[in-house]
GROMACS .gro file of C-alpha atoms in nm:
model
  492
    1MET     CA    1  -2.672   3.089   2.233
    2LEU     CA    2  -2.994   3.164   2.248
    3GLY     CA    3  -3.149   3.517   2.183
    4GLY     CA    4  -2.901   3.562   1.862
    5CYS     CA    5  -2.760   3.922   1.807
    6SER     CA    6  -2.963   4.016   2.072
    7SER     CA    7  -2.762   3.831   2.344
    8ASN     CA    8  -2.392   3.996   2.231
    9ASN     CA    9  -2.471   4.351   2.031
   10ILE     CA   10  -2.420   4.709   2.213
   11MET     CA   11  -2.803   4.654   2.269
   12LEU     CA   12  -2.921   4.989   2.132
   13TYR     CA   13  -3.299   5.070   2.071
   14VAL     CA   14  -3.310   5.215   1.741
   15ARG     CA   15  -3.603   5.158   1.487
   16GLY     CA   16  -3.447   5.373   1.178
   17ASN     CA   17  -3.705   5.672   1.058
   18SER     CA   18  -4.002   5.632   0.867
   19ARG     CA   19  -3.867   5.739   0.506
   20ASP     CA   20  -3.709   5.394   0.569
   21TYR     CA   21  -4.022   5.216   0.574
   22ASP     CA   22  -4.218   5.377   0.371
   23ARG     CA   23  -3.967   5.306   0.114
   24TRP     CA   24  -4.049   4.937   0.157
   25GLU     CA   25  -4.403   4.975   0.082
   26GLU     CA   26  -4.346   5.190  -0.220
   27GLN     CA   27  -4.126   4.916  -0.347
   28GLY     CA   28  -4.464   4.646  -0.408
   29ASN     CA   29  -4.468   4.601  -0.030
   30PRO     CA   30  -4.813   4.613   0.147
   31GLY     CA   31  -4.857   4.644   0.499
   32TRP     CA   32  -4.468   4.762   0.545
   33GLY     CA   33  -4.520   5.148   0.583
   34TRP     CA   34  -4.396   5.336   0.841
   35LYS     CA   35  -4.747   5.391   1.025
   36ASN     CA   36  -4.821   4.945   0.999
   37VAL     CA   37  -4.488   4.877   1.134
   38LEU     CA   38  -4.453   5.120   1.423
   39GLU     CA   39  -4.785   4.941   1.559
   40TYR     CA   40  -4.520   4.646   1.627
   41PHE     CA   41  -4.257   4.829   1.771
   42LYS     CA   42  -4.498   4.949   2.012
   43LYS     CA   43  -4.629   4.574   2.064
   44SER     CA   44  -4.314   4.479   2.158
   45GLU     CA   45  -4.203   4.723   2.371
   46ASP     CA   46  -4.172   4.790   2.738
   47ASN     CA   47  -4.067   5.097   2.788
   48GLY     CA   48  -3.912   5.218   3.120
   49ALA     CA   49  -3.929   5.587   3.047
   50GLN     CA   50  -4.181   5.780   3.135
   51HIS     CA   51  -4.132   6.143   2.963
   52LEU     CA   52  -4.157   5.935   2.662
   53LEU     CA   53  -4.440   5.744   2.797
   54GLN     CA   54  -4.606   6.078   2.890
   55GLU     CA   55  -4.453   6.334   2.570
   56ARG     CA   56  -4.468   6.053   2.285
   57PRO     CA   57  -4.758   5.846   2.395
   58GLU     CA   58  -4.815   5.772   1.948
   59TYR     CA   59  -4.451   5.614   1.920
   60HIS     CA   60  -4.414   5.463   2.227
   61ALA     CA   61  -4.598   5.165   2.502
   62GLN     CA   62  -4.585   4.971   2.779
   63GLY     CA   63  -4.684   4.591   2.824
   64GLY     CA   64  -4.492   4.443   2.546
   65LEU     CA   65  -4.204   4.170   2.668
   66LEU     CA   66  -3.939   4.392   2.534
   67LYS     CA   67  -3.763   4.582   2.814
   68VAL     CA   68  -3.673   4.922   2.646
   69ASN     CA   69  -3.499   5.162   2.909
   70SER     CA   70  -3.225   5.430   2.928
   71PHE     CA   71  -2.872   5.351   2.976
   72MET     CA   72  -2.798   5.491   3.338
   73SER     CA   73  -2.435   5.636   3.271
   74ASN     CA   74  -2.301   5.983   3.328
   75GLU     CA   75  -2.003   6.018   3.108
   76MET     CA   76  -1.923   6.396   3.068
   77THR     CA   77  -1.772   6.292   2.774
   78LYS     CA   78  -2.103   6.256   2.623
   79LEU     CA   79  -2.192   6.639   2.754
   80VAL     CA   80  -1.867   6.754   2.575
   81ILE     CA   81  -1.962   6.631   2.242
   82VAL     CA   82  -2.351   6.755   2.272
   83GLU     CA   83  -2.232   7.110   2.361
   84ALA     CA   84  -1.988   7.093   2.121
   85ALA     CA   85  -2.195   6.990   1.890
   86GLN     CA   86  -2.444   7.254   1.979
   87GLU     CA   87  -2.176   7.513   1.889
   88LEU     CA   88  -2.233   7.440   1.559
   89GLY     CA   89  -2.605   7.440   1.537
   90ILE     CA   90  -2.661   7.067   1.558
   91PRO     CA   91  -2.922   7.044   1.808
   92GLU     CA   92  -2.983   6.748   2.095
   93ILE     CA   93  -3.316   6.586   2.035
   94MET     CA   94  -3.530   6.414   2.319
   95ASP     CA   95  -3.643   6.044   2.084
   96ILE     CA   96  -3.478   5.917   1.810
   97ASN     CA   97  -3.773   5.627   1.778
   98SER     CA   98  -4.011   5.930   1.700
   99ASP     CA   99  -4.027   6.212   1.461
  100GLU     CA  100  -3.697   6.364   1.506
  101HIS     CA  101  -3.463   6.237   1.272
  102ILE     CA  102  -3.151   6.450   1.251
  103GLY     CA  103  -2.931   6.566   1.565
  104TYR     CA  104  -2.746   6.405   1.893
  105ASN     CA  105  -2.933   6.181   2.109
  106VAL     CA  106  -2.916   5.922   2.380
  107ALA     CA  107  -3.060   5.634   2.285
  108GLN     CA  108  -3.193   5.397   2.475
  109GLY     CA  109  -3.131   5.026   2.514
  110THR     CA  110  -3.289   4.659   2.536
  111VAL     CA  111  -3.207   4.668   2.894
  112TYR     CA  112  -3.328   4.634   3.177
  113LYS     CA  113  -3.173   4.731   3.586
  114GLY     CA  114  -2.850   4.775   3.405
  115ARG     CA  115  -2.868   4.380   3.275
  116ARG     CA  116  -2.920   4.334   2.924
  117TRP     CA  117  -3.251   4.245   2.828
  118SER     CA  118  -3.198   3.987   2.493
  119THR     CA  119  -3.511   3.845   2.266
  120ALA     CA  120  -3.414   3.509   2.479
  121LYS     CA  121  -3.465   3.655   2.809
  122ALA     CA  122  -3.837   3.867   2.650
  123PHE     CA  123  -3.981   3.611   2.427
  124LEU     CA  124  -3.859   3.223   2.535
  125ASN     CA  125  -3.864   3.274   2.884
  126SER     CA  126  -4.215   3.402   2.879
  127ALA     CA  127  -4.372   3.129   2.678
  128LYS     CA  128  -4.107   2.845   2.837
  129ASP     CA  129  -4.397   2.650   2.989
  130ARG     CA  130  -4.577   2.668   2.680
  131PRO     CA  131  -4.617   2.279   2.553
  132ASN     CA  132  -4.596   2.335   2.210
  133LEU     CA  133  -4.284   2.513   2.207
  134HIS     CA  134  -3.969   2.282   2.186
  135ILE     CA  135  -3.640   2.455   2.234
  136ILE     CA  136  -3.312   2.213   2.100
  137LYS     CA  137  -2.959   2.340   2.146
  138ASN     CA  138  -2.648   2.283   1.987
  139ALA     CA  139  -2.830   2.174   1.666
  140HIS     CA  140  -2.687   2.241   1.309
  141VAL     CA  141  -2.932   2.275   1.060
  142LYS     CA  142  -2.848   2.113   0.743
  143LYS     CA  143  -3.098   2.166   0.530
  144ILE     CA  144  -3.489   2.214   0.457
  145ASN     CA  145  -3.669   1.898   0.322
  146PHE     CA  146  -3.913   1.923  -0.001
  147ASP     CA  147  -4.162   1.736  -0.172
  148GLY     CA  148  -4.134   1.905  -0.465
  149THR     CA  149  -4.171   2.240  -0.398
  150ILE     CA  150  -4.319   2.177  -0.072
  151ALA     CA  151  -4.138   2.244   0.180
  152THR     CA  152  -4.177   1.909   0.469
  153GLY     CA  153  -3.937   1.977   0.700
  154VAL     CA  154  -3.564   2.055   0.831
  155THR     CA  155  -3.277   1.825   0.849
  156PHE     CA  156  -3.012   1.899   1.144
  157ASP     CA  157  -2.729   1.737   1.308
  158LEU     CA  158  -2.692   1.717   1.674
  159PRO     CA  159  -2.278   1.686   1.873
  160ASP     CA  160  -2.388   1.305   1.932
  161GLN     CA  161  -2.653   1.235   1.653
  162ALA     CA  162  -2.689   1.331   1.318
  163ASP     CA  163  -2.924   1.369   1.018
  164ILE     CA  164  -3.212   1.443   1.208
  165SER     CA  165  -3.494   1.477   1.046
  166VAL     CA  166  -3.817   1.665   1.151
  167SER     CA  167  -4.144   1.730   0.979
  168VAL     CA  168  -4.415   2.039   0.977
  169SER     CA  169  -4.757   1.983   0.940
  170LYS     CA  170  -4.836   2.398   0.835
  171GLU     CA  171  -4.481   2.525   0.736
  172VAL     CA  172  -4.149   2.590   0.802
  173VAL     CA  173  -4.025   2.912   0.912
  174LEU     CA  174  -3.649   3.024   0.879
  175SER     CA  175  -3.480   3.291   1.082
  176ALA     CA  176  -3.095   3.238   1.039
  177GLY     CA  177  -3.024   3.547   0.974
  178ALA     CA  178  -2.881   3.773   0.646
  179LEU     CA  179  -2.607   3.521   0.635
  180ASN     CA  180  -2.694   3.161   0.730
  181THR     CA  181  -3.000   3.203   0.609
  182PRO     CA  182  -2.906   3.248   0.218
  183GLN     CA  183  -2.671   2.955   0.283
  184ILE     CA  184  -2.984   2.735   0.411
  185LEU     CA  185  -3.163   2.853   0.144
  186GLN     CA  186  -2.935   2.737  -0.103
  187LEU     CA  187  -2.758   2.419   0.076
  188SER     CA  188  -3.190   2.331   0.034
  189GLY     CA  189  -3.166   2.380  -0.310
  190LEU     CA  190  -3.325   2.746  -0.372
  191GLY     CA  191  -3.070   2.990  -0.551
  192ALA     CA  192  -2.881   3.034  -0.897
  193LYS     CA  193  -2.907   2.736  -1.085
  194ASP     CA  194  -2.580   2.733  -1.211
  195GLN     CA  195  -2.416   2.741  -0.880
  196LEU     CA  196  -2.575   2.437  -0.703
  197GLU     CA  197  -2.539   2.242  -1.004
  198ARG     CA  198  -2.137   2.319  -1.000
  199LEU     CA  199  -2.165   2.220  -0.613
  200ASN     CA  200  -2.406   1.880  -0.700
  201ILE     CA  201  -2.685   2.089  -0.513
  202PRO     CA  202  -3.033   1.928  -0.661
  203VAL     CA  203  -3.217   2.202  -0.768
  204VAL     CA  204  -3.574   2.249  -0.620
  205LYS     CA  205  -3.667   2.614  -0.804
  206GLU     CA  206  -3.365   2.849  -0.928
  207ILE     CA  207  -3.383   3.180  -0.729
  208PRO     CA  208  -3.104   3.367  -0.835
  209SER     CA  209  -3.150   3.604  -0.605
  210VAL     CA  210  -3.112   3.445  -0.298
  211GLY     CA  211  -2.770   3.565  -0.129
  212GLU     CA  212  -2.780   3.909  -0.329
  213ASN     CA  213  -2.803   4.262  -0.193
  214LEU     CA  214  -2.606   4.184   0.094
  215GLN     CA  215  -2.612   4.537   0.242
  216ASP     CA  216  -2.460   4.653   0.569
  217HIS     CA  217  -2.367   4.974   0.765
  218VAL     CA  218  -1.989   4.997   0.694
  219ILE     CA  219  -1.796   5.212   0.932
  220ILE     CA  220  -1.482   5.458   0.940
  221PRO     CA  221  -1.336   5.525   1.253
  222LEU     CA  222  -1.162   5.870   1.362
  223PHE     CA  223  -0.954   5.870   1.657
  224LEU     CA  224  -0.920   6.173   1.860
  225THR     CA  225  -0.678   6.192   2.202
  226LEU     CA  226  -0.870   6.364   2.492
  227HIS     CA  227  -0.697   6.529   2.792
  228GLY     CA  228  -0.358   6.436   2.686
  229SER     CA  229  -0.236   6.724   2.951
  230ARG     CA  230  -0.425   6.591   3.205
  231PRO     CA  231  -0.565   6.231   3.199
  232ILE     CA  232  -0.809   6.149   3.435
  233GLU     CA  233  -0.676   5.843   3.645
  234ARG     CA  234  -0.977   5.632   3.717
  235SER     CA  235  -0.875   5.489   4.112
  236MET     CA  236  -0.932   5.110   4.266
  237ASP     CA  237  -1.215   5.306   4.470
  238GLU     CA  238  -1.375   5.405   4.194
  239LEU     CA  239  -1.375   5.073   4.051
  240LEU     CA  240  -1.536   4.899   4.384
  241ASP     CA  241  -1.789   5.153   4.401
  242SER     CA  242  -1.896   5.081   4.052
  243ILE     CA  243  -1.916   4.705   4.108
  244TYR     CA  244  -2.135   4.743   4.464
  245SER     CA  245  -2.353   5.028   4.259
  246TYR     CA  246  -2.370   4.767   4.000
  247PHE     CA  247  -2.480   4.491   4.203
  248ARG     CA  248  -2.735   4.628   4.465
  249TYR     CA  249  -2.907   4.848   4.260
  250GLY     CA  250  -2.820   4.787   3.921
  251LEU     CA  251  -2.649   5.148   3.838
  252GLY     CA  252  -2.293   5.246   3.805
  253THR     CA  253  -2.062   5.223   3.524
  254LEU     CA  254  -2.120   4.842   3.487
  255GLY     CA  255  -2.455   4.850   3.420
  256THR     CA  256  -2.369   5.111   3.122
  257VAL     CA  257  -2.223   5.135   2.763
  258SER     CA  258  -2.028   5.418   2.876
  259VAL     CA  259  -2.054   5.675   2.568
  260THR     CA  260  -2.192   5.434   2.258
  261ASP     CA  261  -2.517   5.512   2.383
  262LEU     CA  262  -2.470   5.840   2.241
  263LEU     CA  263  -2.586   5.866   1.871
  264ALA     CA  264  -2.611   6.158   1.622
  265PHE     CA  265  -2.765   6.113   1.306
  266VAL     CA  266  -2.688   6.409   1.045
  267ASN     CA  267  -2.747   6.507   0.670
  268THR     CA  268  -2.429   6.568   0.519
  269GLN     CA  269  -2.550   6.753   0.218
  270SER     CA  270  -2.860   6.958   0.361
  271PRO     CA  271  -2.868   7.072   0.710
  272ALA     CA  272  -3.271   7.142   0.693
  273ALA     CA  273  -3.285   6.773   0.546
  274LYS     CA  274  -3.521   6.524   0.736
  275PHE     CA  275  -3.359   6.256   0.684
  276PRO     CA  276  -2.994   6.157   0.735
  277ASP     CA  277  -2.732   5.998   0.502
  278ILE     CA  278  -2.430   5.958   0.781
  279GLN     CA  279  -2.442   5.800   1.161
  280PHE     CA  280  -2.190   5.864   1.435
  281HIS     CA  281  -2.125   5.618   1.694
  282HIS     CA  282  -1.871   5.697   1.985
  283MET     CA  283  -1.618   5.448   2.148
  284LEU     CA  284  -1.403   5.557   2.508
  285TYR     CA  285  -1.084   5.410   2.575
  286LEU     CA  286  -1.001   5.509   2.946
  287TRP     CA  287  -0.632   5.622   3.036
  288LYS     CA  288  -0.432   5.279   3.010
  289THR     CA  289  -0.748   5.081   2.938
  290PRO     CA  290  -0.624   4.707   3.030
  291ASP     CA  291  -0.791   4.552   2.734
  292VAL     CA  292  -0.728   4.760   2.443
  293ALA     CA  293  -0.496   4.514   2.280
  294ARG     CA  294  -0.822   4.315   2.246
  295ILE     CA  295  -1.087   4.571   2.153
  296THR     CA  296  -0.840   4.649   1.838
  297GLN     CA  297  -0.794   4.292   1.724
  298CYS     CA  298  -1.206   4.324   1.722
  299PHE     CA  299  -1.199   4.554   1.455
  300GLY     CA  300  -0.963   4.354   1.224
  301TRP     CA  301  -0.683   4.614   1.237
  302GLU     CA  302  -0.329   4.514   1.105
  303ASP     CA  303  -0.089   4.506   1.389
  304TYR     CA  304   0.081   4.808   1.296
  305ILE     CA  305  -0.202   4.994   1.322
  306SER     CA  306  -0.308   4.854   1.694
  307HIS     CA  307   0.000   4.932   1.799
  308GLN     CA  308  -0.014   5.280   1.695
  309ILE     CA  309  -0.353   5.290   1.930
  310ILE     CA  310  -0.210   5.090   2.239
  311GLU     CA  311   0.087   5.351   2.275
  312GLN     CA  312  -0.152   5.612   2.275
  313ASN     CA  313  -0.372   5.504   2.521
  314GLN     CA  314  -0.121   5.501   2.795
  315LYS     CA  315  -0.070   5.874   2.734
  316SER     CA  316  -0.389   5.998   2.723
  317GLU     CA  317  -0.777   5.877   2.665
  318ILE     CA  318  -0.901   5.861   2.314
  319LEU     CA  319  -1.246   5.898   2.187
  320THR     CA  320  -1.289   5.701   1.824
  321VAL     CA  321  -1.575   5.763   1.688
  322LEU     CA  322  -1.732   5.547   1.370
  323VAL     CA  323  -1.880   5.728   1.027
  324THR     CA  324  -2.124   5.495   0.996
  325LEU     CA  325  -2.253   5.498   0.623
  326LEU     CA  326  -2.671   5.461   0.673
  327ASN     CA  327  -2.786   5.393   0.319
  328PRO     CA  328  -2.527   5.191   0.101
  329LYS     CA  329  -2.542   5.210  -0.281
  330SER     CA  330  -2.257   4.926  -0.302
  331LYS     CA  331  -2.388   4.512  -0.233
  332GLY     CA  332  -2.247   4.248  -0.171
  333THR     CA  333  -2.311   3.880  -0.179
  334VAL     CA  334  -2.352   3.550   0.002
  335GLN     CA  335  -2.289   3.218  -0.170
  336LEU     CA  336  -2.179   2.861  -0.092
  337ARG     CA  337  -1.834   2.770  -0.051
  338SER     CA  338  -1.884   2.408  -0.117
  339SER     CA  339  -2.188   2.177  -0.029
  340ASP     CA  340  -2.091   2.081   0.325
  341PRO     CA  341  -2.319   2.274   0.570
  342TYR     CA  342  -2.008   2.288   0.816
  343GLU     CA  343  -1.837   2.550   0.552
  344ALA     CA  344  -1.900   2.919   0.573
  345PRO     CA  345  -2.028   3.060   0.283
  346ILE     CA  346  -1.859   3.292   0.067
  347ILE     CA  347  -1.904   3.634   0.247
  348ASN     CA  348  -1.843   3.972  -0.040
  349ALA     CA  349  -1.905   4.268   0.168
  350ASN     CA  350  -1.805   4.467  -0.134
  351TYR     CA  351  -1.809   4.802   0.090
  352LEU     CA  352  -1.729   5.102  -0.070
  353ASP     CA  353  -1.804   4.950  -0.463
  354ASP     CA  354  -1.989   5.231  -0.554
  355GLN     CA  355  -1.791   5.548  -0.573
  356ARG     CA  356  -2.128   5.750  -0.433
  357ASP     CA  357  -2.061   5.555  -0.100
  358VAL     CA  358  -1.726   5.664  -0.077
  359LYS     CA  359  -1.818   6.078  -0.138
  360THR     CA  360  -2.078   6.003   0.168
  361VAL     CA  361  -1.841   5.904   0.428
  362ILE     CA  362  -1.557   6.120   0.326
  363ARG     CA  363  -1.850   6.442   0.385
  364GLY     CA  364  -1.923   6.223   0.728
  365ILE     CA  365  -1.568   6.261   0.825
  366ARG     CA  366  -1.542   6.610   0.729
  367PHE     CA  367  -1.843   6.693   0.921
  368PHE     CA  368  -1.738   6.540   1.253
  369ARG     CA  369  -1.405   6.702   1.205
  370LYS     CA  370  -1.584   7.075   1.194
  371LEU     CA  371  -1.616   7.019   1.585
  372LEU     CA  372  -1.250   7.006   1.590
  373ASP     CA  373  -1.244   7.374   1.636
  374THR     CA  374  -1.520   7.409   1.883
  375GLU     CA  375  -1.423   7.570   2.210
  376ASN     CA  376  -1.575   7.305   2.386
  377PHE     CA  377  -1.336   7.021   2.268
  378GLY     CA  378  -1.046   7.263   2.273
  379TYR     CA  379  -1.116   7.287   2.639
  380HIS     CA  380  -1.123   6.933   2.675
  381GLU     CA  381  -0.820   6.866   2.438
  382LEU     CA  382  -0.997   6.655   2.193
  383LYS     CA  383  -0.742   6.691   1.914
  384ASP     CA  384  -0.685   6.522   1.612
  385PHE     CA  385  -0.509   6.147   1.687
  386HIS     CA  386  -0.282   6.166   1.302
  387LEU     CA  387  -0.268   5.730   1.237
  388LYS     CA  388   0.047   5.681   1.018
  389ILE     CA  389  -0.047   5.491   0.723
  390GLU     CA  390   0.253   5.487   0.458
  391GLU     CA  391   0.022   5.466   0.173
  392CYS     CA  392  -0.217   5.724   0.279
  393ASP     CA  393  -0.012   5.991   0.410
  394GLN     CA  394   0.185   6.013   0.071
  395LEU     CA  395  -0.093   6.185  -0.039
  396GLU     CA  396  -0.231   6.577   0.091
  397TYR     CA  397  -0.369   6.486   0.423
  398ASP     CA  398  -0.688   6.640   0.489
  399SER     CA  399  -0.767   6.605   0.085
  400ASP     CA  400  -1.032   6.363  -0.075
  401SER     CA  401  -0.787   6.127  -0.203
  402TYR     CA  402  -0.638   6.112   0.193
  403TRP     CA  403  -0.948   6.047   0.348
  404GLU     CA  404  -1.047   5.777   0.043
  405CYS     CA  405  -0.742   5.589   0.112
  406TYR     CA  406  -0.755   5.582   0.484
  407ALA     CA  407  -1.113   5.475   0.427
  408ARG     CA  408  -1.079   5.208   0.247
  409TYR     CA  409  -0.739   5.115   0.510
  410MET     CA  410  -0.989   5.163   0.817
  411SER     CA  411  -1.347   5.068   0.698
  412THR     CA  412  -1.490   4.795   0.895
  413THR     CA  413  -1.836   4.594   0.988
  414ILE     CA  414  -2.071   4.766   1.273
  415TYR     CA  415  -2.252   4.397   1.215
  416HIS     CA  416  -2.569   4.514   1.073
  417PRO     CA  417  -2.601   4.271   0.754
  418THR     CA  418  -2.937   4.213   0.609
  419SER     CA  419  -3.132   4.237   0.265
  420THR     CA  420  -3.005   3.824   0.100
  421ALA     CA  421  -3.382   3.792   0.102
  422LYS     CA  422  -3.525   4.029  -0.035
  423MET     CA  423  -3.900   4.103  -0.007
  424GLY     CA  424  -4.075   4.234  -0.315
  425PRO     CA  425  -4.368   4.203  -0.539
  426ASP     CA  426  -4.456   4.019  -0.827
  427GLY     CA  427  -4.197   4.055  -1.119
  428ASP     CA  428  -3.926   4.199  -0.909
  429HIS     CA  429  -3.660   3.970  -0.981
  430SER     CA  430  -3.416   4.065  -0.758
  431ALA     CA  431  -3.721   3.943  -0.410
  432VAL     CA  432  -3.693   3.623  -0.238
  433VAL     CA  433  -3.992   3.614  -0.031
  434ASP     CA  434  -4.345   3.838  -0.082
  435SER     CA  435  -4.481   4.093   0.163
  436ARG     CA  436  -4.614   3.761   0.387
  437LEU     CA  437  -4.260   3.685   0.408
  438LYS     CA  438  -4.370   3.335   0.203
  439VAL     CA  439  -4.029   3.229   0.012
  440ARG     CA  440  -4.154   3.301  -0.413
  441GLY     CA  441  -4.196   2.940  -0.599
  442VAL     CA  442  -4.231   2.711  -0.308
  443GLU     CA  443  -4.510   2.637  -0.069
  444LYS     CA  444  -4.543   2.640   0.279
  445LEU     CA  445  -4.132   2.821   0.342
  446ARG     CA  446  -4.130   3.164   0.532
  447VAL     CA  447  -3.838   3.377   0.585
  448ILE     CA  448  -3.854   3.582   0.913
  449ASP     CA  449  -3.542   3.774   0.983
  450ALA     CA  450  -3.305   4.083   0.890
  451SER     CA  451  -3.242   3.898   0.492
  452ILE     CA  452  -3.639   3.999   0.410
  453MET     CA  453  -3.542   4.418   0.449
  454PRO     CA  454  -3.538   4.544   0.081
  455ASP     CA  455  -3.321   4.803   0.181
  456ILE     CA  456  -3.116   4.851   0.520
  457VAL     CA  457  -3.272   5.115   0.803
  458SER     CA  458  -3.117   5.409   0.862
  459GLY     CA  459  -2.974   5.261   1.164
  460ASN     CA  460  -2.884   5.010   1.407
  461THR     CA  461  -3.081   4.677   1.335
  462ASN     CA  462  -3.183   4.529   1.645
  463ALA     CA  463  -3.487   4.645   1.698
  464PRO     CA  464  -3.620   4.649   1.358
  465THR     CA  465  -3.530   4.306   1.355
  466ILE     CA  466  -3.758   4.201   1.621
  467MET     CA  467  -4.024   4.425   1.454
  468ILE     CA  468  -3.990   4.212   1.187
  469GLY     CA  469  -4.045   3.932   1.433
  470GLU     CA  470  -4.374   4.050   1.569
  471LYS     CA  471  -4.548   4.178   1.228
  472GLY     CA  472  -4.431   3.819   1.089
  473SER     CA  473  -4.543   3.652   1.331
  474ASP     CA  474  -4.910   3.776   1.301
  475LEU     CA  475  -4.857   3.722   0.913
  476ILE     CA  476  -4.858   3.322   1.007
  477LYS     CA  477  -5.164   3.386   1.225
  478GLU     CA  478  -5.358   3.581   0.997
  479ASP     CA  479  -5.303   3.268   0.732
  480TYR     CA  480  -5.365   3.004   0.973
  481ASN     CA  481  -5.719   3.190   1.084
  482GLU     CA  482  -5.567   3.253   1.464
  483THR     CA  483  -5.703   3.517   1.618
  484THR     CA  484  -5.485   3.820   1.600
  485ASP     CA  485  -5.451   4.118   1.889
  486SER     CA  486  -5.202   4.350   1.837
  487ALA     CA  487  -5.122   4.383   2.213
  488ALA     CA  488  -5.158   4.017   2.276
  489HIS     CA  489  -4.879   3.756   2.225
  490THR     CA  490  -5.011   3.435   2.145
  491GLU     CA  491  -4.767   3.282   1.858
  492LEU     CA  492  -4.651   2.966   2.062
   0.00000   0.00000   0.00000
């Protein structure tokens, strides 16, 4: 679909924090520090929250192409969680995208009048009448073409025509994402020499780090029952009111993401720390949710686990808390399965390979479970829902060994893959692109997507990836002596 992941994600607008980008710069990537990238976040932004614009003007802007607004959700469960956290001294903060990095926050999203505002709506629709923009849908890129080490164009297929080649006068820009970008680079002859030769792919330039350094935010779900003795039944009248409110005003439950815009960022080692190591996402299954079976399938759990959740949902509401590891030490890989561009690559996420990650997620689990003893959770009957997992249940419940077993059974992805074409300086053998996003060792080829992140950011990756596109477009204009106006969009 047009718009990539921005057209099917949960729409949360989260930038990460200043330390993430300052570390990128410290690693030898000039121009990628927080002060630099903040201007590109603001360049995109058309923020509808007047209180943020007035109270945080140095962090937010209006007039960009990307609509950023608050979700109009009044789901009371969010208030229950926030007030329980306050009992433990965990603050509620106003704006996670400014200089506040620890606490609970109701995030904004890439939404407008209760509807998704994808990058296709934001950037392609506004440029659709430009004569030098041509969008080809249903194309499958097979490889980048080279003359020696100079990129000359791209070969792709359409449903009714194969091996279409197009040439470029300036350069090829690859923006296929952290999984498909390394696949296309390797299919084009850029990668580890032994692997390419094994698949009979002519080597254009040996870059062993292509597809290495895969980083993602692994999540471990905790389940809590809610209102077990007095489940709240949602009436048909409420549903009809919601439908009317949505289509008439863009309001109501159909224009929100329930409790999922409530986020928490915590440091499990030091409450006084400025930067987090764990993020909490929240999902609410209302009593007798009709499609709860389909929801559980999305996480890839085995049937006996899904059935326990489905059965419990017939008795009560369920709050799912996704304990999210922000700065993983474990690194994965994306490698070709074959030379067939239609065959999916081998993705080895390598979650929890580094024992430091295991220790961090266990601390995150214990951190959230403190809320079970709060008065607020007690009043609303938020209780631990103990999933039965035979191997883990042989261990002492609530021990570190139990939670490690649980995490290894239940861990899955929140779909934030990054860093497989890492940005880095000369001398960094793990780097694929330089700080201007040009692929090292070849000419006229640039990568502009989430794969260039040296390290994954401490938060959702939607907004940072859009920022990379904004900054990348300016780098191109600078290299070709085009005028650059930080407040204008003249990329195409």
